[in-house]
Coordinates of C-alpha atoms in Angstrom, one line a residue:
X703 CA 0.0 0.0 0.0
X704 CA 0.8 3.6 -0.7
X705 CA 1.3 6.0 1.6
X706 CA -1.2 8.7 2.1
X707 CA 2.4 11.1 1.5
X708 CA 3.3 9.0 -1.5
X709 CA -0.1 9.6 -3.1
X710 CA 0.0 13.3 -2.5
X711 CA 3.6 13.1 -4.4
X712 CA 1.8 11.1 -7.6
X713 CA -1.6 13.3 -7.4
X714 CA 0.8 16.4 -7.8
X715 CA 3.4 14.9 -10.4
X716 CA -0.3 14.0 -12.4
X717 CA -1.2 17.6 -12.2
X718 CA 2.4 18.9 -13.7
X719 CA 2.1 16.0 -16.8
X720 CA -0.5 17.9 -18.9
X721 CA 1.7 21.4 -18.2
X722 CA 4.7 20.0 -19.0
X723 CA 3.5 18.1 -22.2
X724 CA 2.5 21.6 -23.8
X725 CA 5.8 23.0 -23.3
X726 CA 7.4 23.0 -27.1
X727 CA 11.1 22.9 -27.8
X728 CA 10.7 26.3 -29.7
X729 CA 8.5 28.1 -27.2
X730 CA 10.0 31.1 -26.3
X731 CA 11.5 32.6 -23.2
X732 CA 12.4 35.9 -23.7
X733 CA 14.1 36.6 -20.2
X734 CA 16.9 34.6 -21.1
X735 CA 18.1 37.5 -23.7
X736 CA 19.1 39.0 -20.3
X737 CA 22.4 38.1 -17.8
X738 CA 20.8 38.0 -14.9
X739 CA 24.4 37.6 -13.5
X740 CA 25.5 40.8 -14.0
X741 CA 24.7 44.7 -15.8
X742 CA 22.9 43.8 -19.1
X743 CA 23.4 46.1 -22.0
X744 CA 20.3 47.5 -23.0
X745 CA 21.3 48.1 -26.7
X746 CA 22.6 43.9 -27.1
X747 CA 19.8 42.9 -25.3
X748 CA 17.3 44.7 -27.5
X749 CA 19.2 44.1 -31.2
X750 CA 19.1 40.2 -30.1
X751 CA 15.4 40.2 -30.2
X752 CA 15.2 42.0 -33.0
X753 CA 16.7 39.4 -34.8
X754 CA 15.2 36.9 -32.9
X755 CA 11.8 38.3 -34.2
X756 CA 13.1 39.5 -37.8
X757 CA 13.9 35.4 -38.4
X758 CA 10.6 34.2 -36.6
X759 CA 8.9 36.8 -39.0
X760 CA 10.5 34.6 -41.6
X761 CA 9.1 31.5 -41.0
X762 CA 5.4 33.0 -40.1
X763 CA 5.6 35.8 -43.5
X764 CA 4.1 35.6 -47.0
X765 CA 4.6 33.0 -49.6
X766 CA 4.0 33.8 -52.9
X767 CA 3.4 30.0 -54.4
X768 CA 1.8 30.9 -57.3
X769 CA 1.6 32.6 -60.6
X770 CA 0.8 36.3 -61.2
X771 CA -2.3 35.2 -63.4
X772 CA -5.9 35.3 -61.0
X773 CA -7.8 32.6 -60.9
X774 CA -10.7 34.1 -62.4
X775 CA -13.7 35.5 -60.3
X776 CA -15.7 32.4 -60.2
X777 CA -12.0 30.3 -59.3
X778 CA -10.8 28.9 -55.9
X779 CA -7.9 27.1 -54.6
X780 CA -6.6 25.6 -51.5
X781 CA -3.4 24.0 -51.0
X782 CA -1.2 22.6 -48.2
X783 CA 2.2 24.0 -48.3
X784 CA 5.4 22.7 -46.1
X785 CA 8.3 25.2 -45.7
X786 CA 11.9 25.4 -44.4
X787 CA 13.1 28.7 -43.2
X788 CA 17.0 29.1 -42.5
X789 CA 17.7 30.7 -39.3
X790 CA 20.8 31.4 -37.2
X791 CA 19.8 28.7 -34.6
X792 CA 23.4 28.6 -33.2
X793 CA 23.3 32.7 -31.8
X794 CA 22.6 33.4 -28.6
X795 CA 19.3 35.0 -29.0
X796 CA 18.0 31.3 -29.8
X797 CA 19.9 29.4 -27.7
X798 CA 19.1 31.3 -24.8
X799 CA 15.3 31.5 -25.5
X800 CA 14.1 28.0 -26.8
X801 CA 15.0 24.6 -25.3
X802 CA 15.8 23.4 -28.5
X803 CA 17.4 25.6 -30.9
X804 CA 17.8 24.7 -34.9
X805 CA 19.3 26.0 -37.9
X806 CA 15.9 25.6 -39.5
X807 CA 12.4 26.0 -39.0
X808 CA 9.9 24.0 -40.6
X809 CA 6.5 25.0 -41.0
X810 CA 3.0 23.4 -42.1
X811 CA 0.0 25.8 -43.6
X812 CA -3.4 25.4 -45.3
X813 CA -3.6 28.2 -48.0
X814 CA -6.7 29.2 -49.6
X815 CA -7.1 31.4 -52.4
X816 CA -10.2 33.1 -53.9
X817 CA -10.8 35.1 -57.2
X818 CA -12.6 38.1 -57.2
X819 CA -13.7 40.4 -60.2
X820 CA -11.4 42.8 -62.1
X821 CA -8.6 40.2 -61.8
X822 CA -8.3 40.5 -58.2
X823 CA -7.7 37.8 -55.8
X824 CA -8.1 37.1 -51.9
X825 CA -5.3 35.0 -49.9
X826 CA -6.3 33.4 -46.9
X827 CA -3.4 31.3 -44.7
X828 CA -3.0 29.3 -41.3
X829 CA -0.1 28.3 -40.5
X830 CA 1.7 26.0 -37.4
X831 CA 5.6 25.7 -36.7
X832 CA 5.6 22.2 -34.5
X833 CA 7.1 22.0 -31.0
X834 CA 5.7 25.1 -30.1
X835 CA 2.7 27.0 -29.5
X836 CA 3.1 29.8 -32.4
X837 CA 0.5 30.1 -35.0
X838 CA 0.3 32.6 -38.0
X839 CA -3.1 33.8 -39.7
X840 CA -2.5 35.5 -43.0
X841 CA -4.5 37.6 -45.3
X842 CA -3.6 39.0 -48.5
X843 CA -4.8 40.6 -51.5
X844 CA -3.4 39.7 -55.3
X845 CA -4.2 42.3 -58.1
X846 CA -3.3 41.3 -61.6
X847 CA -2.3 44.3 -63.7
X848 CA -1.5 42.6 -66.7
X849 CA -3.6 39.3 -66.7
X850 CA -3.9 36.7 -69.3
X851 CA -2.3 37.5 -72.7
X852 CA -0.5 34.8 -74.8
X853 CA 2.5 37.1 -76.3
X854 CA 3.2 38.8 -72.9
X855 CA 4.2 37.7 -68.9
X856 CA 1.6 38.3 -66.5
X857 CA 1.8 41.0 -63.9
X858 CA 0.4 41.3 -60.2
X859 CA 0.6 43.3 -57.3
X860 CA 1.1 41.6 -53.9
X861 CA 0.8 43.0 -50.6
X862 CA -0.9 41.6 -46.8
X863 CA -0.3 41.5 -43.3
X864 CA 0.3 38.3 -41.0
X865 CA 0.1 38.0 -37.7
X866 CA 2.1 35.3 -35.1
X867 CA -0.5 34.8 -32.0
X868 CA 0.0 31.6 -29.1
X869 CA 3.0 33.0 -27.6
X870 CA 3.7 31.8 -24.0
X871 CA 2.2 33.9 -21.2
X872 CA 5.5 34.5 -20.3
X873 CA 6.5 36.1 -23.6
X874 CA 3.6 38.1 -23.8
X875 CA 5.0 39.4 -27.5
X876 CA 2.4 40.3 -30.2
X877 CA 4.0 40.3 -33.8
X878 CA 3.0 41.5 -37.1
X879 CA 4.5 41.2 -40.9
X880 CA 3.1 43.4 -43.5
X881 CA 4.8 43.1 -46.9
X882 CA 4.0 44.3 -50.0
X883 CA 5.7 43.7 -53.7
X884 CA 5.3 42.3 -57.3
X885 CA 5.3 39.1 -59.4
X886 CA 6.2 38.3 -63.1
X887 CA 4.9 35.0 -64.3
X888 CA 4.4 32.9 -67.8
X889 CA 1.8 30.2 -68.1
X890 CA 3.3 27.2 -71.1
X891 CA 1.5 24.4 -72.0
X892 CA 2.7 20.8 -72.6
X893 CA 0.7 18.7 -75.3
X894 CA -2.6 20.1 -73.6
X895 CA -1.9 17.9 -70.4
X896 CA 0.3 19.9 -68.4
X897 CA 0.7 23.6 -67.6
X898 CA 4.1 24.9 -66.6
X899 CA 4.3 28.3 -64.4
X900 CA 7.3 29.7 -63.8
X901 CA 7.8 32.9 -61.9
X902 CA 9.8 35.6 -60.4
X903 CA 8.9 38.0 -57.9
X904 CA 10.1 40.9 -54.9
X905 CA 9.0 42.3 -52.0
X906 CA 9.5 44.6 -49.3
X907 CA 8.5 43.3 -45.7
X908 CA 7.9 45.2 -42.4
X909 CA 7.9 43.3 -39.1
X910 CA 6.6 45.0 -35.8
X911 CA 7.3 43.2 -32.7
X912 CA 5.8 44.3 -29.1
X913 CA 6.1 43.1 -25.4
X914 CA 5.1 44.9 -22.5
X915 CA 7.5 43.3 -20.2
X916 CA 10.5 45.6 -20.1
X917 CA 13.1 46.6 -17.9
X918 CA 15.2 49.4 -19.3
X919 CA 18.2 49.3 -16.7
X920 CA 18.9 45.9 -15.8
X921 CA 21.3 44.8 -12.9
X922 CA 22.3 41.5 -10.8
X923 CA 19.4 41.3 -8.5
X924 CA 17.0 43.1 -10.1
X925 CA 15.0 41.0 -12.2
X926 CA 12.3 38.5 -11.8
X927 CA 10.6 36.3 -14.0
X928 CA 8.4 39.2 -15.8
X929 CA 11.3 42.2 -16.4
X930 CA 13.4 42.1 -19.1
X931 CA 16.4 44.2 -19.8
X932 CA 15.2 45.8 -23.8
X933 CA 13.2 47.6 -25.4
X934 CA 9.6 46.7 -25.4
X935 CA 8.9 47.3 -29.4
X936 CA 11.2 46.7 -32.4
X937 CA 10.3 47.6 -35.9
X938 CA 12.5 45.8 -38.4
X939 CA 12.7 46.0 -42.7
X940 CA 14.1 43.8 -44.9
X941 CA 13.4 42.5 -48.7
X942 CA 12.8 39.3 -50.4
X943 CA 13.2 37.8 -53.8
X944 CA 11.3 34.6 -55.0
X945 CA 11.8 32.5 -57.6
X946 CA 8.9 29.9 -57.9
X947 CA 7.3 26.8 -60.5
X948 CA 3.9 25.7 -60.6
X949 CA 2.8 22.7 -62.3
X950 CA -0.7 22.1 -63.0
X951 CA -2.4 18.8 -64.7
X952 CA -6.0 19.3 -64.6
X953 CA -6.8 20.8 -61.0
X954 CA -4.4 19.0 -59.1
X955 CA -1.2 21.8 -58.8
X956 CA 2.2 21.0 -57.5
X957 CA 4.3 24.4 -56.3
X958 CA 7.6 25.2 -55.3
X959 CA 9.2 28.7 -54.3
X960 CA 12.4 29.8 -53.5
X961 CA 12.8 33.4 -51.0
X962 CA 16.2 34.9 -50.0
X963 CA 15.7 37.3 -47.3
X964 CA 18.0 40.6 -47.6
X965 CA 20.0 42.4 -45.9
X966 CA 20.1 38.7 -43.2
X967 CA 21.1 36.5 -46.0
X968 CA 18.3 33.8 -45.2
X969 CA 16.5 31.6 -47.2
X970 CA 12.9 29.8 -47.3
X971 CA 11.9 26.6 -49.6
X972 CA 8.5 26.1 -49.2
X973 CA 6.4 23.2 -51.6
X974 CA 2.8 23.1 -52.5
X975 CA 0.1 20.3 -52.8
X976 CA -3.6 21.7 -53.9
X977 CA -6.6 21.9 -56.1
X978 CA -7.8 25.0 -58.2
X979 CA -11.8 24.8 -59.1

């Protein structure tokens, strides 16, 4: 038999399994940017998690994964798309906030697309990074300037926000990425089977990142578990090129699209699986 002490013990280790099997490998814990050992810079403290969030935003911003063509404004697609963002997993600002750092993120989103009048077109995203408790909701808007002619590329306009919510209550850190930019595309035909669409594209991303648990002088007995030694909000730019290649054999579409990040030197492959009706 048990003892009434030994049963306390298992009733409260039961109570902690549930808690602990939440906690992700890339959660984040922001108040490890800060020594708690001794004076913490401000300024290092605060550029580490503005890189921190300027690679996150990587992972969790805009895909392109398609042509600049609209899908008509009776047309619809959805698609399930897998990417690989690089990141600097071996830097301090990730190995001292996640439990389980990596040189790449890998992500899983259902994408769903939906043509409007005047060659216009609606983007819709969710997306998941495993291990972790981040998810990023998407919207977007595609306008075709130059739509649909055999002798010339097509031409759209880009531009949407996403936003990262599920960050631990520890973190407390609401994120946005608003981008905007173009894409050049040609739709070829193979034997009236297949449809090849290449395409080449740019854009110009902004990345807002907020927390309200600051500190802004930070010494050795100073912090608890809610200060931090940086500054509360970073606003970070950067630029994108994509490279991409649909492949379309009746309504089934397989995609793939290449981004480099600038001026962080980063990339993203991400790969496509979906219908168009």
């Amino acid at each position: 038999m048990m003892s009434r002490k030994s049963l306390r013990m298992l009733a409260f280790l039961l109570c902690l399994a549930p808690a602990s099997a939440l906690a992700g490998g890339l959660d984040l814990h922001l108040e490890g940017l800060v020594d708690k050992s001794k004076q913490t810079s401000g300024a290092d403290a605060t550029g580490n998690y503005k890189s921190l969030m300027t690679e996150l935003g990587l992972a969790f911003g805009p895909r392109n994964l398609g042509p600049a063509a609209s899908l008509g404004s009776l047309g619809i697609e959805g698609a399930y798309e897998y990417g690989m963002a690089s990141v600097n997993g071996s830097a301090d600002y990730w190995t001292k906030t996640v439990d389980d750092p990596r040189s790449t993120l890998t992500t899983h989103s259902i994408h769903v697309r939906k043509g409007l009048p005047y060659s216009m077109q609606l983007d819709t995203s969710l997306t998941m990074l495993p291990d972790s408790n981040l998810t990023g909701i998407g919207a977007g808007l595609n306008i075709a300037a130059i739509d649909g002619f055999k002798s010339i590329p097509d031409l759209a306009l880009n531009m949407g926000v996403n936003t990262v919510l599920g960050f631990p209550s520890n973190a407390a850190v609401d994120m946005l990425v608003a981008w905007g930019g173009g894409t050049l595309s040609k739709n070829f035909g193979i034997a009236g089977i297949l449809s090849l669409q290449p395409w080449l594209g740019g854009m110009g991303t902004f990345t807002y990142a907020n927390t309200h648990q600051t500190l802004t002088a930070a010494h050795a007995g100073q912090l608890t578990g809610n200060e931090f030694g940086f500054a509360g909000t970073v606003k970070a730019w950067s630029g994108r090129f994509t490279a991409g290649l649909r492949i379309v054999a009746a309504r089934v579409q397989v995609g793939f699209e290449f981004q480099r990040q600038y001026p962080n030197d980063l990339n993203v492959m991400t790969t496509k699986f979906g219908a168009a009706f």
